[in-house]
PDB file of C-alpha atoms in Angstrom:
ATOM      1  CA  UNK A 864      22.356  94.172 -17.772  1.00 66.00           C
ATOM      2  CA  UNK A 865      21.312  91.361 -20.145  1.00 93.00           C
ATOM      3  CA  UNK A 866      23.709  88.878 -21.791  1.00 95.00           C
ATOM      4  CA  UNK A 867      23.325  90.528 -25.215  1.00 96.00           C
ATOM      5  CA  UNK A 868      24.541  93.853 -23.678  1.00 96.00           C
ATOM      6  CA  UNK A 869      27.040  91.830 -21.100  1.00 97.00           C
ATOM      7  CA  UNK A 870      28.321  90.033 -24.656  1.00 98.00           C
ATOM      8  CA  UNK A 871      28.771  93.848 -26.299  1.00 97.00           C
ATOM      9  CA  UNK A 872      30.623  95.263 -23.755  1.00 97.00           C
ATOM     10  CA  UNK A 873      32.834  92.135 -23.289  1.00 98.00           C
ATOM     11  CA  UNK A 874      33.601  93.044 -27.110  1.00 98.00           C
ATOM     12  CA  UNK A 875      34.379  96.486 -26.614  1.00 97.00           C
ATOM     13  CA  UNK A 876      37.237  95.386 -23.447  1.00 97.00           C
ATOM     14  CA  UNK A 877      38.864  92.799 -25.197  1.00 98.00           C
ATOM     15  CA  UNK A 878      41.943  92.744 -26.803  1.00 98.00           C
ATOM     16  CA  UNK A 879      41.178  90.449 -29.485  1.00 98.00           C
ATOM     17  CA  UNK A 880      38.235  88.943 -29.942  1.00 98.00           C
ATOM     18  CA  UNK A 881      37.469  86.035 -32.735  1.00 98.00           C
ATOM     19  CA  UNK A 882      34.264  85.363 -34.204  1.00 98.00           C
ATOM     20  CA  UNK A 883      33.815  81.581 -35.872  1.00 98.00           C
ATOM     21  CA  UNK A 884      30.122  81.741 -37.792  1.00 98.00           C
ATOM     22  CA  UNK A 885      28.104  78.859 -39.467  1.00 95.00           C
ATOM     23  CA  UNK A 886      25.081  77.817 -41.301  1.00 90.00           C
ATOM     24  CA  UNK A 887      22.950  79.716 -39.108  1.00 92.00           C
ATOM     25  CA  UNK A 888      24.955  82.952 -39.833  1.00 94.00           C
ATOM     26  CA  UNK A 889      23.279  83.069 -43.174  1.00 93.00           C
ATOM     27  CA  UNK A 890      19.503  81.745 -42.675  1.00 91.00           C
ATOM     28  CA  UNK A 891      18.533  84.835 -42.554  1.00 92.00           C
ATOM     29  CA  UNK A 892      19.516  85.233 -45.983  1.00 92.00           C
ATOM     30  CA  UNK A 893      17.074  82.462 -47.301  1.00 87.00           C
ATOM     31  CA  UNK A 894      20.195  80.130 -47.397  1.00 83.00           C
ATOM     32  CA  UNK A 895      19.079  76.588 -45.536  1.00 71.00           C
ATOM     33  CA  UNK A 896      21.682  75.232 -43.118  1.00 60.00           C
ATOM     34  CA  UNK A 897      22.616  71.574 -42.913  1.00 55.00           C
ATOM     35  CA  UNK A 898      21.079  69.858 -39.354  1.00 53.00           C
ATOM     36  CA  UNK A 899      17.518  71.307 -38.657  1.00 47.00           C
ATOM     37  CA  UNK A 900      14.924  69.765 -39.674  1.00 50.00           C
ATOM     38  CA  UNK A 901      14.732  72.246 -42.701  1.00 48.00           C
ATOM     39  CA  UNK A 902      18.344  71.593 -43.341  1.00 47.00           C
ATOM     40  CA  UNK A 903      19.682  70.563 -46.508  1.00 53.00           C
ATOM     41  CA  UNK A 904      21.106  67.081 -44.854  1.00 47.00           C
ATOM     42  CA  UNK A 905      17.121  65.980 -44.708  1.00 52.00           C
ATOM     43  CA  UNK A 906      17.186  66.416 -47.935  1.00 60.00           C
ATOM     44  CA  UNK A 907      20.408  64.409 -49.542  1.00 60.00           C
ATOM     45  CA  UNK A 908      22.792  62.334 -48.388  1.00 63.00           C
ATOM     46  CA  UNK A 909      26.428  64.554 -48.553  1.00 56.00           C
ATOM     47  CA  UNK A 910      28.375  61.667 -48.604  1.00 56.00           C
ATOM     48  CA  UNK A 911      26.332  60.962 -52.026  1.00 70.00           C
ATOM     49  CA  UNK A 912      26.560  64.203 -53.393  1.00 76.00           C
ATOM     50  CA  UNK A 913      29.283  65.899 -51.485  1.00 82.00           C
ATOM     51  CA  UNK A 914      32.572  63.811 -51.671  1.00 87.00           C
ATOM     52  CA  UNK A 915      34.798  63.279 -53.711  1.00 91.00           C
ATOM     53  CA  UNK A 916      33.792  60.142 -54.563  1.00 91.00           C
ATOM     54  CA  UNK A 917      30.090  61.336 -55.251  1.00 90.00           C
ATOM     55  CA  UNK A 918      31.988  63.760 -57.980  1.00 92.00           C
ATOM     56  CA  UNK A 919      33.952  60.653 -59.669  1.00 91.00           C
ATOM     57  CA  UNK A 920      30.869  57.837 -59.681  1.00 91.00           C
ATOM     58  CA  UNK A 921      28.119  60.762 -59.858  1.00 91.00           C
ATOM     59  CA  UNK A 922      29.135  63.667 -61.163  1.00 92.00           C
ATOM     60  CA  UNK A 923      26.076  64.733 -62.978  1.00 93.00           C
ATOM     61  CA  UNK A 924      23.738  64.726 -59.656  1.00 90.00           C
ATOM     62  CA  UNK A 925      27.051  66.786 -57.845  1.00 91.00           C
ATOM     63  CA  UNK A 926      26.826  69.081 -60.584  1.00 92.00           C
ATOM     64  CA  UNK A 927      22.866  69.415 -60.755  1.00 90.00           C
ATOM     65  CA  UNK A 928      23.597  69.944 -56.549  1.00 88.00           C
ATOM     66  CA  UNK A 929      25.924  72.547 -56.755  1.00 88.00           C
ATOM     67  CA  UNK A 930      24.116  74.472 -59.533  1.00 89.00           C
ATOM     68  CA  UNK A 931      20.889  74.556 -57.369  1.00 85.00           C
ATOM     69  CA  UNK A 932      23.343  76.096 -54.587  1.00 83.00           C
ATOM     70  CA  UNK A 933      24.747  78.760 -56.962  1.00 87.00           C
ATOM     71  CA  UNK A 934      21.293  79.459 -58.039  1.00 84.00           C
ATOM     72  CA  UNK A 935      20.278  79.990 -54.519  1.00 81.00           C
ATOM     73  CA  UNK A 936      23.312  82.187 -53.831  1.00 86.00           C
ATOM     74  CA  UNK A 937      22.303  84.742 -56.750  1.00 84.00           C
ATOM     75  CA  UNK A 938      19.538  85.878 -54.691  1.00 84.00           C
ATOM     76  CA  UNK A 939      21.057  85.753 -50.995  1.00 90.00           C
ATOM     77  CA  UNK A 940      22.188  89.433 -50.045  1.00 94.00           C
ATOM     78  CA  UNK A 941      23.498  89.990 -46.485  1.00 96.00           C
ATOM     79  CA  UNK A 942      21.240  90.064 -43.489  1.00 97.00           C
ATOM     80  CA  UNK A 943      21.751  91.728 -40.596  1.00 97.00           C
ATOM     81  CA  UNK A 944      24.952  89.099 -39.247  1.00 98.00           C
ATOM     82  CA  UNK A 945      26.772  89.679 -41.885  1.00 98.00           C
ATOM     83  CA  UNK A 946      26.186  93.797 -41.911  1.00 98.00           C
ATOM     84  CA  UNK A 947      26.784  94.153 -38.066  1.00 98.00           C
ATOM     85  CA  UNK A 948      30.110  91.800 -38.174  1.00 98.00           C
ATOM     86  CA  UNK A 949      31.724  93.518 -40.929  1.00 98.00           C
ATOM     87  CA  UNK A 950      30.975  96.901 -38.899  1.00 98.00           C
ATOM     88  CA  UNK A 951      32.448  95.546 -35.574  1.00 98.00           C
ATOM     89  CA  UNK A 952      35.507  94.481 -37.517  1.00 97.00           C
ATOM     90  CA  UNK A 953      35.812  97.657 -39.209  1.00 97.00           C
ATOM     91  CA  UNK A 954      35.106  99.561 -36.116  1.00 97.00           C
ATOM     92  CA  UNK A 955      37.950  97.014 -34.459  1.00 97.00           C
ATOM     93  CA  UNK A 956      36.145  94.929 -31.943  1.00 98.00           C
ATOM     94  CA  UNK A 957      36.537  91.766 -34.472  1.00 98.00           C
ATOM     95  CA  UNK A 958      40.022  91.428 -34.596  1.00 97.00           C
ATOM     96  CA  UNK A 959      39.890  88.132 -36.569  1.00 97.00           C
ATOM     97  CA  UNK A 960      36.252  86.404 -38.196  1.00 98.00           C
ATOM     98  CA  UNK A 961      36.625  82.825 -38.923  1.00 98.00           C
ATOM     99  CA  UNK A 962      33.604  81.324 -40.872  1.00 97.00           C
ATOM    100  CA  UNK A 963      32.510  77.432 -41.780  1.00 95.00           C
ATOM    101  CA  UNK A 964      30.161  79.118 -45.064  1.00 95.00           C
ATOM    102  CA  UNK A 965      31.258  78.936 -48.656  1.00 92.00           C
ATOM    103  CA  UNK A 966      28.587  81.947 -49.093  1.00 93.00           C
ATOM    104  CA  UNK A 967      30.900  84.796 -50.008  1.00 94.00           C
ATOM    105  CA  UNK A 968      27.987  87.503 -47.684  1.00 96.00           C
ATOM    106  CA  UNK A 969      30.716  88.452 -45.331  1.00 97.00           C
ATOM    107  CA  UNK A 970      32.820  89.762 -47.942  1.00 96.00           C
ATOM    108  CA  UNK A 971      29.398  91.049 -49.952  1.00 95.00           C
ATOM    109  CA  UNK A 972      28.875  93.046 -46.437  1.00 97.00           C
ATOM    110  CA  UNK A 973      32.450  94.476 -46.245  1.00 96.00           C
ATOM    111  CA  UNK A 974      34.078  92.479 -44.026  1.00 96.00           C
ATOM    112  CA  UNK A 975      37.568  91.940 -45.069  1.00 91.00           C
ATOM    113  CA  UNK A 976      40.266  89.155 -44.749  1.00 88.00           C
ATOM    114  CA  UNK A 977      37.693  86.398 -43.817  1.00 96.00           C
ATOM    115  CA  UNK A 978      39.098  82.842 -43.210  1.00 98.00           C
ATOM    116  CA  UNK A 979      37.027  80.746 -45.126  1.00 97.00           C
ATOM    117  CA  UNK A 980      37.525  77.549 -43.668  1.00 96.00           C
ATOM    118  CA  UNK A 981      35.504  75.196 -45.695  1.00 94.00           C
ATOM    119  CA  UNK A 982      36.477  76.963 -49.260  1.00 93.00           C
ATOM    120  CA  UNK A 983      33.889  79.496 -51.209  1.00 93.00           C
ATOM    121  CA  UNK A 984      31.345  78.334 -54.025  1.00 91.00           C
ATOM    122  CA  UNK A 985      32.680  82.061 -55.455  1.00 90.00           C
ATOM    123  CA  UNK A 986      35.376  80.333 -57.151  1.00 93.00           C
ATOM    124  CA  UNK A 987      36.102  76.878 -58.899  1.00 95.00           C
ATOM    125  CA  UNK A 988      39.132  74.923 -59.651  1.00 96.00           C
ATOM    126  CA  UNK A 989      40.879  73.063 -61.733  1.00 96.00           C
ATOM    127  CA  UNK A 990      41.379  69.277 -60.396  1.00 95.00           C
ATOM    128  CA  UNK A 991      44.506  69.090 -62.939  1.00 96.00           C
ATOM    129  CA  UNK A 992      46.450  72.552 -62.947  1.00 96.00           C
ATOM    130  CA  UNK A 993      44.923  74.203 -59.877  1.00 95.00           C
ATOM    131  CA  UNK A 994      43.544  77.027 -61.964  1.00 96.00           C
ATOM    132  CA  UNK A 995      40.741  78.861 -60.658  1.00 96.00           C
ATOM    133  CA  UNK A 996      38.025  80.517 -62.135  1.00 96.00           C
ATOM    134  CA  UNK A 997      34.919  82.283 -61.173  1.00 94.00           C
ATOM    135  CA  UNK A 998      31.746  80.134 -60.428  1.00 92.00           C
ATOM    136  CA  UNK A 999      30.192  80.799 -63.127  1.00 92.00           C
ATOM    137  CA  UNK A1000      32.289  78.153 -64.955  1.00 94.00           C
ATOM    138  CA  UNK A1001      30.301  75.433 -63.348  1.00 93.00           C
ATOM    139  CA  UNK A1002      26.859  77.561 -62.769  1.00 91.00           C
ATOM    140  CA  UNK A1003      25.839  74.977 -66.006  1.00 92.00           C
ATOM    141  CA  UNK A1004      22.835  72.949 -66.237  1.00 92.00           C
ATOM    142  CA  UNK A1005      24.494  69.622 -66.688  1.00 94.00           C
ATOM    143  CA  UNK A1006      22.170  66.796 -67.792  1.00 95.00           C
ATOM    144  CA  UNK A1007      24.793  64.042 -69.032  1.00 94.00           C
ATOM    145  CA  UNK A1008      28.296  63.709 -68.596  1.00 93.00           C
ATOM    146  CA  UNK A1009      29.463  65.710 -71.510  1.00 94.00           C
ATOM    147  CA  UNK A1010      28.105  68.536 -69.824  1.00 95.00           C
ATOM    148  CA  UNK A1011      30.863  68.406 -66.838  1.00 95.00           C
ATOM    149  CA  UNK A1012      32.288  72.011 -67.197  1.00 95.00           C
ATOM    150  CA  UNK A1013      36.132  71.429 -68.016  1.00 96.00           C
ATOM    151  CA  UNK A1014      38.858  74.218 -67.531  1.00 97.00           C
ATOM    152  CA  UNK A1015      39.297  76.382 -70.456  1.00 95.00           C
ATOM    153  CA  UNK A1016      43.192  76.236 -70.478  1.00 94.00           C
ATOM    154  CA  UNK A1017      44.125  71.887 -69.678  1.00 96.00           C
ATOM    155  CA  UNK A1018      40.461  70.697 -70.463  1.00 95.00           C
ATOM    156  CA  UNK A1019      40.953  68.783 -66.465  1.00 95.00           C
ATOM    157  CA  UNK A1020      37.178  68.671 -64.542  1.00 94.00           C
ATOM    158  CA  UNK A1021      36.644  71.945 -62.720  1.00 95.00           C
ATOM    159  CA  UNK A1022      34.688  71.931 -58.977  1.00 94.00           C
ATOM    160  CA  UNK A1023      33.793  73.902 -56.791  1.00 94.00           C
ATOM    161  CA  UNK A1024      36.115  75.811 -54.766  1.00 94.00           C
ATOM    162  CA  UNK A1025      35.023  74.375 -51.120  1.00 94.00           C
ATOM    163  CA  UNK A1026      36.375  71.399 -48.961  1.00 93.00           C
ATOM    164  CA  UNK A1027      34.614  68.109 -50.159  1.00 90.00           C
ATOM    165  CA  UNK A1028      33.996  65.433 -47.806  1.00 85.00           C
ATOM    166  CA  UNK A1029      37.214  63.484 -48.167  1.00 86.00           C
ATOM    167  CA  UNK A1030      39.184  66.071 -48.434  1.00 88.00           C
ATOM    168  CA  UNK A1031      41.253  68.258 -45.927  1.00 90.00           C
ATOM    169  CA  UNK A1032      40.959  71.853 -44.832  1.00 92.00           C
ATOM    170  CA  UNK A1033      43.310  74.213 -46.564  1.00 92.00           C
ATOM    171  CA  UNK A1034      46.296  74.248 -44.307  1.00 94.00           C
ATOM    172  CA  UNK A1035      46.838  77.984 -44.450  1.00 96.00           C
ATOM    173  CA  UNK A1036      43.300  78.341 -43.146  1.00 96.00           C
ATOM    174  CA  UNK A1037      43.786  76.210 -40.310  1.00 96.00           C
ATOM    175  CA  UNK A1038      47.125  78.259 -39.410  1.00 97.00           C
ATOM    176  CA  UNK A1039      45.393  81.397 -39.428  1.00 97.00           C
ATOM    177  CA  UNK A1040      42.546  80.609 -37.411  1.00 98.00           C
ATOM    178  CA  UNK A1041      44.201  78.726 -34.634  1.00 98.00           C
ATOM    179  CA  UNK A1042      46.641  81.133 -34.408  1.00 98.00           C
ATOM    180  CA  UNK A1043      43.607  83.403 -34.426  1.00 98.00           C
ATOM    181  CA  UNK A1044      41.931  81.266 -31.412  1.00 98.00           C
ATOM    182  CA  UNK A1045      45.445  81.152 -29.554  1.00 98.00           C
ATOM    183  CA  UNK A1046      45.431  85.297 -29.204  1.00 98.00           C
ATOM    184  CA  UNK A1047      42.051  85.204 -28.454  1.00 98.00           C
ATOM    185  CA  UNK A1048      40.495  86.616 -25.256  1.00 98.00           C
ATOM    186  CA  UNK A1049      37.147  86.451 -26.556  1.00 98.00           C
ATOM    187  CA  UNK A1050      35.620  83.945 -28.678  1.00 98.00           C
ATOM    188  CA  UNK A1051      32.053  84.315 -30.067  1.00 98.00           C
ATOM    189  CA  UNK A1052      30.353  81.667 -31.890  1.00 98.00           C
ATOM    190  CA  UNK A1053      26.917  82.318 -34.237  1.00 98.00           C
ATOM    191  CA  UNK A1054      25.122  80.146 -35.843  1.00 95.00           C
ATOM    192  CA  UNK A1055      27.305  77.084 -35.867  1.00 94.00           C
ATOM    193  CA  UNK A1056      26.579  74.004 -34.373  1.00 92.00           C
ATOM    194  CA  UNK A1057      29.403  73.497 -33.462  1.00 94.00           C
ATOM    195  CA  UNK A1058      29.288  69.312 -35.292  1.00 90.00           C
ATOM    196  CA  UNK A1059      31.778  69.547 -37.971  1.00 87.00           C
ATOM    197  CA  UNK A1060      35.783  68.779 -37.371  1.00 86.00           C
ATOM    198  CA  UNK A1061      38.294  70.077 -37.145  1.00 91.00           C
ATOM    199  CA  UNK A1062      36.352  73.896 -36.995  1.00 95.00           C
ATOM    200  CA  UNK A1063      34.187  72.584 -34.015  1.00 96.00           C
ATOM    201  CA  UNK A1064      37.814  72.195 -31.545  1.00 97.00           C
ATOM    202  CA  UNK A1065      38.641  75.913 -32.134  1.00 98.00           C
ATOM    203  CA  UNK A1066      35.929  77.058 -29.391  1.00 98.00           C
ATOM    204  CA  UNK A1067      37.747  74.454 -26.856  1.00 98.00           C
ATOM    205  CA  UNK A1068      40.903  75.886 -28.020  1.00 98.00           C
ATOM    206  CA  UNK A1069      40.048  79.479 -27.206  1.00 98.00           C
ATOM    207  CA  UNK A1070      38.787  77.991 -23.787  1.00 98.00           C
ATOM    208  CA  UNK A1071      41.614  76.095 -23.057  1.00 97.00           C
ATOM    209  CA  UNK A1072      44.143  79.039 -23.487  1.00 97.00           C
ATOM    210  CA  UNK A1073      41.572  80.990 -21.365  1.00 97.00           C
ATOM    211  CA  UNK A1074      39.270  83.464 -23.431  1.00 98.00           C
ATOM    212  CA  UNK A1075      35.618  83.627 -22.004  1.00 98.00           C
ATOM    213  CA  UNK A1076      33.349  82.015 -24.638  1.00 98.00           C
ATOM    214  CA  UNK A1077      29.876  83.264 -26.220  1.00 98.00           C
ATOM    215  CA  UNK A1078      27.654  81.306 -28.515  1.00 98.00           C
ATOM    216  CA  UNK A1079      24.741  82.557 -30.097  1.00 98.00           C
ATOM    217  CA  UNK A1080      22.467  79.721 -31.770  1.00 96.00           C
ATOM    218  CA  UNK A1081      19.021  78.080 -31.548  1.00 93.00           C
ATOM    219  CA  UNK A1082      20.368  74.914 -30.938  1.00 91.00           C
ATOM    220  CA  UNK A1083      22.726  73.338 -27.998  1.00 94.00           C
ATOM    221  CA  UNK A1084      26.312  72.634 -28.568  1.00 96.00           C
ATOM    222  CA  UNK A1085      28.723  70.381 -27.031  1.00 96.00           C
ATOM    223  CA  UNK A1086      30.291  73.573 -25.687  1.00 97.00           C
ATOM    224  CA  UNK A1087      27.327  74.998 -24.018  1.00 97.00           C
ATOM    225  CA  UNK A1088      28.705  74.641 -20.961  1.00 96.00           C
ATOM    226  CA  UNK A1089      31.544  76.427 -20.844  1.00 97.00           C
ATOM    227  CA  UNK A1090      30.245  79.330 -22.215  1.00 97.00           C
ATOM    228  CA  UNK A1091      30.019  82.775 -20.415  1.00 97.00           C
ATOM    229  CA  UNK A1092      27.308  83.970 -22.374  1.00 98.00           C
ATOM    230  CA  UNK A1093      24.876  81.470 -24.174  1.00 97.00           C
ATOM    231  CA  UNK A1094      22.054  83.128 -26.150  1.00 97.00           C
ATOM    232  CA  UNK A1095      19.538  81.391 -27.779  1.00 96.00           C
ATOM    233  CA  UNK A1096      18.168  84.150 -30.435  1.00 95.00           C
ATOM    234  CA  UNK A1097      18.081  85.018 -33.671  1.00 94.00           C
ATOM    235  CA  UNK A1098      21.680  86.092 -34.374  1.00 96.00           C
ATOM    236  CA  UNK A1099      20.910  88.886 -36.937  1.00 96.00           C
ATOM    237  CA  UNK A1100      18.526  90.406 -33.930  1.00 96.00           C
ATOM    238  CA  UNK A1101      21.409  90.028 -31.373  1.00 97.00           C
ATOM    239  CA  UNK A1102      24.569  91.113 -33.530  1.00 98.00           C
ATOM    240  CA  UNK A1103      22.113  93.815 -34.244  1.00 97.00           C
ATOM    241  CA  UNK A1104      21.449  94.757 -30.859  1.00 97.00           C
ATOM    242  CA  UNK A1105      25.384  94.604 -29.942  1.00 98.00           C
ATOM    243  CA  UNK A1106      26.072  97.207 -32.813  1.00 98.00           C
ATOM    244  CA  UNK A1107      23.557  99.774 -31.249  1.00 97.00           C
ATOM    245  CA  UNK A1108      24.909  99.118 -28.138  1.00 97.00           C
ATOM    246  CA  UNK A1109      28.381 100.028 -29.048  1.00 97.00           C
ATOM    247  CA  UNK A1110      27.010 102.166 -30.840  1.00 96.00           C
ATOM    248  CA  UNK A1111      27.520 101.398 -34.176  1.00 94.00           C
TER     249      UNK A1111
END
């Protein structure tokens, strides 16, 4: 028996198994990730267009940024990841799916109460009320300054509804997922590389309280060795592959 059908069956005897995804969840969608040589890090800086500050001392390249993204996003549909994870979740293998995109394709799949750890570009927000709005409130071609999309009810700057750099992870999304990890008995990790704190400890976490560990990803990660399984495929071919196996 493979890994890929050693990983599936692992799924169907555990308890509760948690799956964290990243970037390289949604590649298959046409959606670049952030570290390979493709990524979108060779092409900006993020501290330069993704923080906080970048929005105060820049904000009409964060803007121009961030409606590129949404553009992008309009055309992504769900590939294969995203289709077999929402089916093992409905079918009640995934007990909990954790994910580091701001995508919104688990959802578009059917998977349901997804913690979105790093926020979703599906929504904006107010920076003075807290309002929030759908995207397409900053989905704006913005050229000067006076094109900053404002909300409609205060007039304060709207962004993007995802974690900045200098800024922390929504507490209740922490809570949830390392309670999540803490249950766990089997953790699976796809397309993350696992480089990007606090998300990257959950993995350890799950270890540490003594789930067997899985990651599926092109790339090595600093917890490569202490996984049971460690596949180094496509993910939408091997999620794929675990579905038929369980027969799904």
């Amino acid at each position: 028996m493979d890994a890929v059908q050693q990983l599936a069956e692992a799924l169907r005897a555990s308890k509760y198994a948690v799956v964290l995804t990243g970037a390289g969840a949604s590649t298959e969608s046409g959606l670049p990730d952030f570290r390979s040589k493709a990524g979108l890090w060779q092409q900006v800086d993020p501290m330069k267009i993704l923080s906080m500050t970048a929005l105060r001392r820049t904000p009409v390249a964060f803007y121009q940024f961030y409606h590129q993204r949404l553009t992008h996003l309009r055309d992504a549909k769900p590939n294969p990841v995203h289709i077999g994870l929402a089916a093992l979740q409905q079918a009640g293998y995934v007990k909990c799916l954790i994910t580091q995109n701001i995508d919104g394709l688990h959802q578009a799949a059917g998977s349901t109460d997804v913690v979105e750890m790093h926020g979703s570009l599906r929504e904006c927000v107010c920076l003075d009320c807290g309002r929030r709005y759908p995207s397409d409130l900053i989905d704006v071609e913005v050229n000067t300054e006076a094109d900053i999309p404002h909300c409609p009810e205060c007039r304060g700057v709207l962004k993007p509804s995802v974690v900045l750099f200098e800024e922390a992870l929504p507490v209740d999304a922490i809570e949830r997922a390392v309670a999540a990890t803490e249950q766990s008995d089997l953790f699976v990790v796809i397309g993350s590389s696992l480089e990007v704190g606090p998300v990257n400890q959950l993995p350890a976490l799950a270890v540490h309280g003594g789930a067997d560990l899985a990651i599926i990803n092109l790339d090595s990660t600093y917890m490569d060795r202490h996984a049971r399984w460690l596949i180094r495929e496509k993910a939408g071919a091997v999620v794929t592959q675990i579905c038929q196996h369980l027969g799904l």
